[in-house]
Amino acid sequence: MTASAPTLDVVAIGNAIVDVLARSDDAFLAQHALTKGGMQLIDAAMAESLYADMPQAKEISGGSAANTLAGLAALGKKCGFIGQVNDDQLGDVFAHDVHALGIRFDTPAMQGDVPTARCLILVTPDAQRTMNTFLGASQFLPEAALDLDMIRSAGILYLEGYLWDPEQPRAAMRAAIDAARGAGRKVAFTLSDNFVIDRHRADFIDLIDQGLIDILFSNEGEIQSLGQVDDFDAALARFADKVPVLVSTRSEKGAVAVVDGVRYEAPAAPVSQIIDTTGAGDLFAAGFLAAHIEGRDVADCLRLGAAAAAEVISHWGARPEADLVVIRDQLFA
């Protein structure tokens, strides 16, 4: 049976997190026993306490997969997001920001005492970011909350590796893969983090070996971790014949894709000043997928990915600020 034409380009499942950014000084970090430049997971009590003490803050929706959708939406793609928030103030902030981008987001907010996830980010005068992440409601996305019709309607289902950790979202993502593949759609997966890979390597390799992943995103360290090898080329070779589109970013060394056994490379896009690398991989995936959806060749997919990543690291925050359509049109002029 031939799959019907998709009505959405990408539906993503990921952590629904609100980034709360505030400028602070070293004394504030010391007062709260925070390690400058680090990232730690915190519990609800610390999240509430630290949030109450923080200086005036800027709140903006975050989360890896949601950041990728923000880039895709900025490039004119039709997107939907599935993620769990609570029916609270930050849950409203997240939903407002996602809807403002023109992204469908209909996952019912949960009730109860588990607040919406937030990442409390303190920026010191030396531009260091100290991150304190409370995963909250995002870890409790149940399979019952999936909009299977929306998943089946999208050309690509995009899954965030970070969300493979908790049990409920992991089961939900497995069900989403079944729905997408049953409808003849593609499944894209981002490995997210070496720590996630260490805990779930067997699961990820099993998904790949079963042929359930059509597009795999990683960075150099992640693909080597997945393959448990120290050599980048050996890591690519380990998975190249099992994933139709294998993509790996290499920071200033650019990015590589192996598609149907053929290797493509692109340099990193020039950046006048690197301000904040948060979201670089997320926006690279957005640029690559947007070009892929437009039917461009692999080299152009890599180039647009690099350009989108360069835009987001040139300013604070993990969402694009410049007009990515203008950047794309200049790139392919």
mmCIF file of C-alpha atoms in Angstrom:
data_model
loop_
_atom_site.group_PDB
_atom_site.id
_atom_site.type_symbol
_atom_site.label_atom_id
_atom_site.label_comp_id
_atom_site.label_asym_id
_atom_site.label_seq_id
_atom_site.Cartn_x
_atom_site.Cartn_y
_atom_site.Cartn_z
ATOM 1 C CA MET A 1 0.000 0.000 0.000
ATOM 2 C CA THR A 2 1.338 3.400 -0.964
ATOM 3 C CA ALA A 3 1.597 5.881 1.908
ATOM 4 C CA SER A 4 -0.579 8.964 1.611
ATOM 5 C CA ALA A 5 1.102 12.326 1.182
ATOM 6 C CA PRO A 6 2.122 13.768 4.576
ATOM 7 C CA THR A 7 0.317 16.863 5.827
ATOM 8 C CA LEU A 8 3.098 17.714 8.317
ATOM 9 C CA ASP A 9 6.816 17.666 7.598
ATOM 10 C CA VAL A 10 8.107 16.626 11.031
ATOM 11 C CA VAL A 11 6.585 15.535 14.329
ATOM 12 C CA ALA A 12 9.044 15.405 17.231
ATOM 13 C CA ILE A 13 8.851 13.783 20.651
ATOM 14 C CA GLY A 14 11.096 15.312 23.302
ATOM 15 C CA ASN A 15 11.589 16.922 26.673
ATOM 16 C CA ALA A 16 9.295 19.898 27.218
ATOM 17 C CA ILE A 17 11.641 22.181 29.147
ATOM 18 C CA VAL A 18 11.575 25.905 29.852
ATOM 19 C CA ASP A 19 14.994 27.569 29.990
ATOM 20 C CA VAL A 20 15.147 30.232 32.703
ATOM 21 C CA LEU A 21 18.182 32.472 32.068
ATOM 22 C CA ALA A 22 19.504 35.059 34.507
ATOM 23 C CA ARG A 23 22.745 36.977 34.856
ATOM 24 C CA SER A 24 24.466 36.431 38.198
ATOM 25 C CA ASP A 25 27.867 36.661 39.867
ATOM 26 C CA ASP A 26 30.271 34.172 41.390
ATOM 27 C CA ALA A 27 29.008 35.003 44.881
ATOM 28 C CA PHE A 28 25.511 33.786 43.974
ATOM 29 C CA LEU A 29 26.965 30.513 42.655
ATOM 30 C CA ALA A 30 28.992 30.066 45.836
ATOM 31 C CA GLN A 31 25.975 30.879 48.010
ATOM 32 C CA HIS A 32 24.037 28.043 46.349
ATOM 33 C CA ALA A 33 27.030 25.654 46.087
ATOM 34 C CA LEU A 34 26.867 25.593 42.276
ATOM 35 C CA THR A 35 29.833 24.531 40.149
ATOM 36 C CA LYS A 36 30.505 27.246 37.586
ATOM 37 C CA GLY A 37 30.111 26.050 33.994
ATOM 38 C CA GLY A 38 28.597 22.733 35.034
ATOM 39 C CA MET A 39 25.247 21.051 34.486
ATOM 40 C CA GLN A 40 23.522 19.193 37.283
ATOM 41 C CA LEU A 41 20.161 17.508 37.658
ATOM 42 C CA ILE A 42 18.179 18.914 40.566
ATOM 43 C CA ASP A 43 15.028 17.889 42.411
ATOM 44 C CA ALA A 44 11.761 19.785 42.718
ATOM 45 C CA ALA A 45 12.612 21.363 46.067
ATOM 46 C CA MET A 46 15.904 22.783 44.811
ATOM 47 C CA ALA A 47 14.272 23.902 41.574
ATOM 48 C CA GLU A 48 11.683 25.913 43.480
ATOM 49 C CA SER A 49 14.235 27.321 45.943
ATOM 50 C CA LEU A 50 16.784 28.321 43.307
ATOM 51 C CA TYR A 51 14.109 29.784 41.033
ATOM 52 C CA ALA A 52 12.826 31.928 43.912
ATOM 53 C CA ASP A 53 16.325 33.275 44.627
ATOM 54 C CA MET A 54 17.387 33.920 41.016
ATOM 55 C CA PRO A 55 17.760 37.490 39.741
ATOM 56 C CA GLN A 56 15.378 38.786 37.071
ATOM 57 C CA ALA A 57 15.176 36.064 34.465
ATOM 58 C CA LYS A 58 14.222 35.473 30.851
ATOM 59 C CA GLU A 59 12.050 32.435 30.247
ATOM 60 C CA ILE A 60 11.995 30.685 26.874
ATOM 61 C CA SER A 61 10.984 27.202 25.815
ATOM 62 C CA GLY A 62 13.851 24.788 25.358
ATOM 63 C CA GLY A 63 14.479 21.086 25.012
ATOM 64 C CA SER A 64 16.569 19.475 22.275
ATOM 65 C CA ALA A 65 13.838 18.231 19.932
ATOM 66 C CA ALA A 66 11.750 21.371 20.475
ATOM 67 C CA ASN A 67 14.773 23.480 19.528
ATOM 68 C CA THR A 68 15.098 21.476 16.309
ATOM 69 C CA LEU A 69 11.424 22.105 15.522
ATOM 70 C CA ALA A 70 11.945 25.840 16.158
ATOM 71 C CA GLY A 71 14.615 25.799 13.448
ATOM 72 C CA LEU A 72 12.446 23.789 11.081
ATOM 73 C CA ALA A 73 9.481 26.108 11.631
ATOM 74 C CA ALA A 74 11.737 29.109 10.993
ATOM 75 C CA LEU A 75 12.628 27.464 7.672
ATOM 76 C CA GLY A 76 8.961 27.228 6.753
ATOM 77 C CA LYS A 77 8.322 23.588 7.634
ATOM 78 C CA LYS A 78 5.044 22.338 9.113
ATOM 79 C CA CYS A 79 5.736 20.708 12.456
ATOM 80 C CA GLY A 80 4.112 19.137 15.493
ATOM 81 C CA PHE A 81 5.506 18.473 18.970
ATOM 82 C CA ILE A 82 4.630 15.856 21.574
ATOM 83 C CA GLY A 83 5.918 16.413 25.108
ATOM 84 C CA GLN A 84 4.665 16.574 28.669
ATOM 85 C CA VAL A 85 4.164 19.744 30.708
ATOM 86 C CA ASN A 86 2.182 20.373 33.879
ATOM 87 C CA ASP A 87 -0.815 22.683 34.083
ATOM 88 C CA ASP A 88 1.301 25.416 35.702
ATOM 89 C CA GLN A 89 2.942 28.753 34.862
ATOM 90 C CA LEU A 90 5.966 27.317 33.064
ATOM 91 C CA GLY A 91 3.750 24.826 31.264
ATOM 92 C CA ASP A 92 1.810 27.795 29.901
ATOM 93 C CA VAL A 93 5.083 29.494 28.894
ATOM 94 C CA PHE A 94 6.215 26.397 26.996
ATOM 95 C CA ALA A 95 2.908 25.967 25.185
ATOM 96 C CA HIS A 96 2.723 29.661 24.292
ATOM 97 C CA ASP A 97 6.249 29.697 22.812
ATOM 98 C CA VAL A 98 5.688 26.534 20.775
ATOM 99 C CA HIS A 99 2.327 27.718 19.442
ATOM 100 C CA ALA A 100 3.810 31.135 18.613
ATOM 101 C CA LEU A 101 6.211 29.375 16.228
ATOM 102 C CA GLY A 102 3.262 27.825 14.394
ATOM 103 C CA ILE A 103 4.010 24.341 15.751
ATOM 104 C CA ARG A 104 1.138 22.029 16.656
ATOM 105 C CA PHE A 105 1.274 21.075 20.331
ATOM 106 C CA ASP A 106 -1.795 19.363 21.720
ATOM 107 C CA THR A 107 -0.380 17.022 24.399
ATOM 108 C CA PRO A 108 -2.709 17.362 27.419
ATOM 109 C CA ALA A 109 -1.014 19.024 30.397
ATOM 110 C CA MET A 110 -0.744 16.767 33.437
ATOM 111 C CA GLN A 111 -2.304 17.671 36.760
ATOM 112 C CA GLY A 112 -0.758 17.109 40.160
ATOM 113 C CA ASP A 113 2.418 17.951 42.014
ATOM 114 C CA VAL A 114 5.082 17.290 39.346
ATOM 115 C CA PRO A 115 5.936 20.713 37.866
ATOM 116 C CA THR A 116 6.918 21.484 34.292
ATOM 117 C CA ALA A 117 10.590 20.799 33.570
ATOM 118 C CA ARG A 118 12.944 23.735 33.688
ATOM 119 C CA CYS A 119 16.634 24.416 33.218
ATOM 120 C CA LEU A 120 17.763 27.234 35.511
ATOM 121 C CA ILE A 121 20.726 28.863 33.773
ATOM 122 C CA LEU A 122 22.977 31.376 35.513
ATOM 123 C CA VAL A 123 25.276 33.417 33.285
ATOM 124 C CA THR A 124 28.291 34.995 34.985
ATOM 125 C CA PRO A 125 30.180 38.035 33.606
ATOM 126 C CA ASP A 126 32.819 35.721 32.079
ATOM 127 C CA ALA A 127 30.029 34.232 29.842
ATOM 128 C CA GLN A 128 30.082 30.891 31.630
ATOM 129 C CA ARG A 129 26.696 29.154 31.832
ATOM 130 C CA THR A 130 25.895 27.175 34.975
ATOM 131 C CA MET A 131 22.887 24.922 34.321
ATOM 132 C CA ASN A 132 20.572 23.295 36.835
ATOM 133 C CA THR A 133 18.019 20.992 35.228
ATOM 134 C CA PHE A 134 14.834 19.705 36.795
ATOM 135 C CA LEU A 135 13.217 17.202 34.406
ATOM 136 C CA GLY A 136 9.867 17.227 36.186
ATOM 137 C CA ALA A 137 6.771 16.466 34.155
ATOM 138 C CA SER A 138 8.723 15.813 30.937
ATOM 139 C CA GLN A 139 9.727 12.379 32.270
ATOM 140 C CA PHE A 140 6.091 11.282 32.568
ATOM 141 C CA LEU A 141 4.905 11.345 28.957
ATOM 142 C CA PRO A 142 2.568 8.336 28.710
ATOM 143 C CA GLU A 143 1.868 6.325 25.594
ATOM 144 C CA ALA A 144 -1.781 7.316 26.010
ATOM 145 C CA ALA A 145 -0.834 10.970 25.349
ATOM 146 C CA LEU A 146 0.428 10.231 21.835
ATOM 147 C CA ASP A 147 -1.519 11.713 18.946
ATOM 148 C CA LEU A 148 -1.072 8.730 16.628
ATOM 149 C CA ASP A 149 -2.950 10.398 13.776
ATOM 150 C CA MET A 150 -0.553 13.355 13.913
ATOM 151 C CA ILE A 151 2.439 10.994 13.947
ATOM 152 C CA ARG A 152 1.103 9.115 10.935
ATOM 153 C CA SER A 153 0.450 12.395 9.112
ATOM 154 C CA ALA A 154 4.100 13.559 9.280
ATOM 155 C CA GLY A 155 6.756 12.703 6.735
ATOM 156 C CA ILE A 156 9.373 12.311 9.485
ATOM 157 C CA LEU A 157 9.104 11.305 13.155
ATOM 158 C CA TYR A 158 12.015 12.864 15.099
ATOM 159 C CA LEU A 159 12.978 11.368 18.461
ATOM 160 C CA GLU A 160 15.213 12.827 21.164
ATOM 161 C CA GLY A 161 17.618 10.375 22.810
ATOM 162 C CA TYR A 162 17.499 12.248 26.108
ATOM 163 C CA LEU A 163 13.910 11.098 26.562
ATOM 164 C CA TRP A 164 14.846 7.410 26.285
ATOM 165 C CA ASP A 165 15.898 7.411 29.965
ATOM 166 C CA PRO A 166 12.515 7.418 31.745
ATOM 167 C CA GLU A 167 10.284 4.376 31.334
ATOM 168 C CA GLN A 168 7.015 6.007 30.215
ATOM 169 C CA PRO A 169 8.430 8.138 27.359
ATOM 170 C CA ARG A 170 10.566 5.210 26.188
ATOM 171 C CA ALA A 171 7.439 3.087 25.783
ATOM 172 C CA ALA A 172 5.684 6.012 24.092
ATOM 173 C CA MET A 173 8.520 6.441 21.593
ATOM 174 C CA ARG A 174 8.485 2.739 20.727
ATOM 175 C CA ALA A 175 4.752 3.012 20.022
ATOM 176 C CA ALA A 176 5.370 6.149 17.947
ATOM 177 C CA ILE A 177 7.994 4.336 15.853
ATOM 178 C CA ASP A 178 5.485 1.555 15.149
ATOM 179 C CA ALA A 179 2.844 4.104 14.126
ATOM 180 C CA ALA A 180 5.187 6.054 11.871
ATOM 181 C CA ARG A 181 6.628 3.008 10.130
ATOM 182 C CA GLY A 182 3.185 1.476 9.778
ATOM 183 C CA ALA A 183 2.186 4.606 7.860
ATOM 184 C CA GLY A 184 5.268 4.424 5.626
ATOM 185 C CA ARG A 185 7.017 7.369 7.269
ATOM 186 C CA LYS A 186 10.685 7.951 8.098
ATOM 187 C CA VAL A 187 12.090 7.859 11.624
ATOM 188 C CA ALA A 188 14.935 10.171 12.634
ATOM 189 C CA PHE A 189 16.752 9.740 15.950
ATOM 190 C CA THR A 190 19.320 11.913 17.711
ATOM 191 C CA LEU A 191 21.677 10.186 20.147
ATOM 192 C CA SER A 192 21.758 13.308 22.376
ATOM 193 C CA ASP A 193 24.512 12.515 24.869
ATOM 194 C CA ASN A 194 27.253 10.012 25.748
ATOM 195 C CA PHE A 195 25.703 9.406 29.167
ATOM 196 C CA VAL A 196 22.419 8.401 27.537
ATOM 197 C CA ILE A 197 24.278 6.105 25.140
ATOM 198 C CA ASP A 198 26.135 4.429 28.020
ATOM 199 C CA ARG A 199 22.817 3.545 29.662
ATOM 200 C CA HIS A 200 20.907 2.543 26.536
ATOM 201 C CA ARG A 201 23.516 1.402 23.992
ATOM 202 C CA ALA A 202 21.915 -2.025 23.590
ATOM 203 C CA ASP A 203 18.488 -0.484 22.924
ATOM 204 C CA PHE A 204 19.851 1.984 20.375
ATOM 205 C CA ILE A 205 21.857 -0.660 18.528
ATOM 206 C CA ASP A 206 18.799 -2.919 18.520
ATOM 207 C CA LEU A 207 16.707 -0.158 16.901
ATOM 208 C CA ILE A 208 19.409 0.271 14.265
ATOM 209 C CA ASP A 209 19.850 -3.465 13.668
ATOM 210 C CA GLN A 210 16.084 -3.840 13.186
ATOM 211 C CA GLY A 211 16.165 -1.160 10.499
ATOM 212 C CA LEU A 212 13.850 1.137 12.477
ATOM 213 C CA ILE A 213 16.018 4.265 12.122
ATOM 214 C CA ASP A 214 16.150 6.013 8.733
ATOM 215 C CA ILE A 215 18.167 9.074 9.765
ATOM 216 C CA LEU A 216 20.603 9.011 12.703
ATOM 217 C CA PHE A 217 22.087 12.218 14.123
ATOM 218 C CA SER A 218 25.157 12.208 16.363
ATOM 219 C CA ASN A 219 28.299 14.094 17.091
ATOM 220 C CA GLU A 220 31.771 12.642 16.783
ATOM 221 C CA GLY A 221 31.977 11.517 20.405
ATOM 222 C CA GLU A 222 28.490 10.016 20.412
ATOM 223 C CA ILE A 223 28.924 7.816 17.337
ATOM 224 C CA GLN A 224 32.242 6.568 18.719
ATOM 225 C CA SER A 225 30.592 5.857 22.062
ATOM 226 C CA LEU A 226 27.758 3.985 20.369
ATOM 227 C CA GLY A 227 30.223 1.825 18.462
ATOM 228 C CA GLN A 228 32.623 1.578 21.435
ATOM 229 C CA VAL A 229 35.580 2.532 19.251
ATOM 230 C CA ASP A 230 38.086 5.378 19.520
ATOM 231 C CA ASP A 231 38.299 5.988 15.773
ATOM 232 C CA PHE A 232 35.696 8.178 14.062
ATOM 233 C CA ASP A 233 35.926 6.469 10.662
ATOM 234 C CA ALA A 234 35.621 3.047 12.265
ATOM 235 C CA ALA A 235 32.513 4.232 14.117
ATOM 236 C CA LEU A 236 30.918 5.443 10.889
ATOM 237 C CA ALA A 237 31.760 2.164 9.180
ATOM 238 C CA ARG A 238 30.150 0.249 12.044
ATOM 239 C CA PHE A 239 26.705 1.726 11.288
ATOM 240 C CA ALA A 240 26.866 3.070 7.711
ATOM 241 C CA ASP A 241 25.302 -0.002 6.112
ATOM 242 C CA LYS A 242 22.523 -0.189 8.717
ATOM 243 C CA VAL A 243 21.221 3.391 8.615
ATOM 244 C CA PRO A 244 20.178 4.900 5.255
ATOM 245 C CA VAL A 245 21.262 8.408 6.363
ATOM 246 C CA LEU A 246 23.996 8.607 9.004
ATOM 247 C CA VAL A 247 24.968 12.148 10.064
ATOM 248 C CA SER A 248 27.696 13.205 12.492
ATOM 249 C CA THR A 249 28.839 16.695 13.448
ATOM 250 C CA ARG A 250 32.480 17.423 14.362
ATOM 251 C CA SER A 251 32.381 20.975 15.801
ATOM 252 C CA GLU A 252 34.945 23.165 14.018
ATOM 253 C CA LYS A 253 35.842 20.248 11.704
ATOM 254 C CA GLY A 254 32.426 20.426 10.072
ATOM 255 C CA ALA A 255 30.080 17.499 9.512
ATOM 256 C CA VAL A 256 29.929 14.163 7.716
ATOM 257 C CA ALA A 257 27.042 12.194 6.264
ATOM 258 C CA VAL A 258 27.095 8.665 4.886
ATOM 259 C CA VAL A 259 24.124 8.008 2.618
ATOM 260 C CA ASP A 260 23.713 4.663 0.864
ATOM 261 C CA GLY A 261 27.386 3.964 1.504
ATOM 262 C CA VAL A 262 28.638 7.241 -0.010
ATOM 263 C CA ARG A 263 30.457 9.682 2.297
ATOM 264 C CA TYR A 264 29.867 13.439 2.100
ATOM 265 C CA GLU A 265 31.630 16.165 4.085
ATOM 266 C CA ALA A 266 31.022 19.860 4.681
ATOM 267 C CA PRO A 267 33.103 22.419 6.593
ATOM 268 C CA ALA A 268 31.764 24.321 9.568
ATOM 269 C CA ALA A 269 30.116 27.593 8.565
ATOM 270 C CA PRO A 270 32.051 30.730 9.516
ATOM 271 C CA VAL A 271 31.071 32.494 12.739
ATOM 272 C CA SER A 272 32.406 35.944 13.634
ATOM 273 C CA GLN A 273 32.143 35.245 17.366
ATOM 274 C CA ILE A 274 31.009 32.149 19.240
ATOM 275 C CA ILE A 275 28.778 33.325 22.096
ATOM 276 C CA ASP A 276 26.957 30.193 23.235
ATOM 277 C CA THR A 277 27.172 26.684 21.767
ATOM 278 C CA THR A 278 23.891 25.535 23.338
ATOM 279 C CA GLY A 279 21.594 24.208 20.631
ATOM 280 C CA ALA A 280 24.253 23.851 17.928
ATOM 281 C CA GLY A 281 23.458 20.190 17.302
ATOM 282 C CA ASP A 282 19.724 20.818 17.506
ATOM 283 C CA LEU A 283 19.847 23.535 14.854
ATOM 284 C CA PHE A 284 22.215 21.522 12.679
ATOM 285 C CA ALA A 285 19.575 18.794 12.609
ATOM 286 C CA ALA A 286 16.940 21.400 11.730
ATOM 287 C CA GLY A 287 18.914 22.697 8.763
ATOM 288 C CA PHE A 288 19.786 19.219 7.523
ATOM 289 C CA LEU A 289 16.195 17.972 7.760
ATOM 290 C CA ALA A 290 14.767 21.100 6.129
ATOM 291 C CA ALA A 291 17.034 20.650 3.113
ATOM 292 C CA HIS A 292 16.279 16.911 3.060
ATOM 293 C CA ILE A 293 12.536 17.646 3.019
ATOM 294 C CA GLU A 294 13.102 20.085 0.145
ATOM 295 C CA GLY A 295 14.757 17.284 -1.847
ATOM 296 C CA ARG A 296 18.205 18.878 -1.891
ATOM 297 C CA ASP A 297 21.317 16.755 -2.279
ATOM 298 C CA VAL A 298 23.279 15.516 0.728
ATOM 299 C CA ALA A 299 26.016 18.132 0.403
ATOM 300 C CA ASP A 300 23.419 20.914 0.559
ATOM 301 C CA CYS A 301 21.741 19.269 3.557
ATOM 302 C CA LEU A 302 25.086 19.402 5.382
ATOM 303 C CA ARG A 303 25.661 23.013 4.314
ATOM 304 C CA LEU A 304 22.281 24.216 5.580
ATOM 305 C CA GLY A 305 22.784 22.296 8.816
ATOM 306 C CA ALA A 306 26.140 24.016 9.318
ATOM 307 C CA ALA A 307 24.657 27.433 8.531
ATOM 308 C CA ALA A 308 21.795 26.978 11.017
ATOM 309 C CA ALA A 309 24.230 25.826 13.704
ATOM 310 C CA ALA A 310 26.481 28.825 13.037
ATOM 311 C CA GLU A 311 23.533 31.183 13.489
ATOM 312 C CA VAL A 312 22.523 29.803 16.862
ATOM 313 C CA ILE A 313 26.032 29.799 18.379
ATOM 314 C CA SER A 314 26.483 33.479 17.469
ATOM 315 C CA HIS A 315 24.082 34.621 20.238
ATOM 316 C CA TRP A 316 22.674 33.573 23.609
ATOM 317 C CA GLY A 317 19.996 30.920 23.619
ATOM 318 C CA ALA A 318 19.181 27.796 21.654
ATOM 319 C CA ARG A 319 16.556 29.229 19.292
ATOM 320 C CA PRO A 320 17.338 31.054 16.018
ATOM 321 C CA GLU A 321 17.172 34.855 16.008
ATOM 322 C CA ALA A 322 18.232 35.695 12.438
ATOM 323 C CA ASP A 323 15.951 34.877 9.487
ATOM 324 C CA LEU A 324 16.952 31.332 8.523
ATOM 325 C CA VAL A 325 15.013 31.590 5.247
ATOM 326 C CA VAL A 326 17.251 34.489 4.197
ATOM 327 C CA ILE A 327 20.323 32.479 5.229
ATOM 328 C CA ARG A 328 19.091 29.472 3.240
ATOM 329 C CA ASP A 329 18.291 31.524 0.154
ATOM 330 C CA GLN A 330 21.706 33.187 0.234
ATOM 331 C CA LEU A 331 23.395 29.818 0.695
ATOM 332 C CA PHE A 332 21.682 28.273 -2.316
ATOM 333 C CA ALA A 333 21.558 31.349 -4.534
#
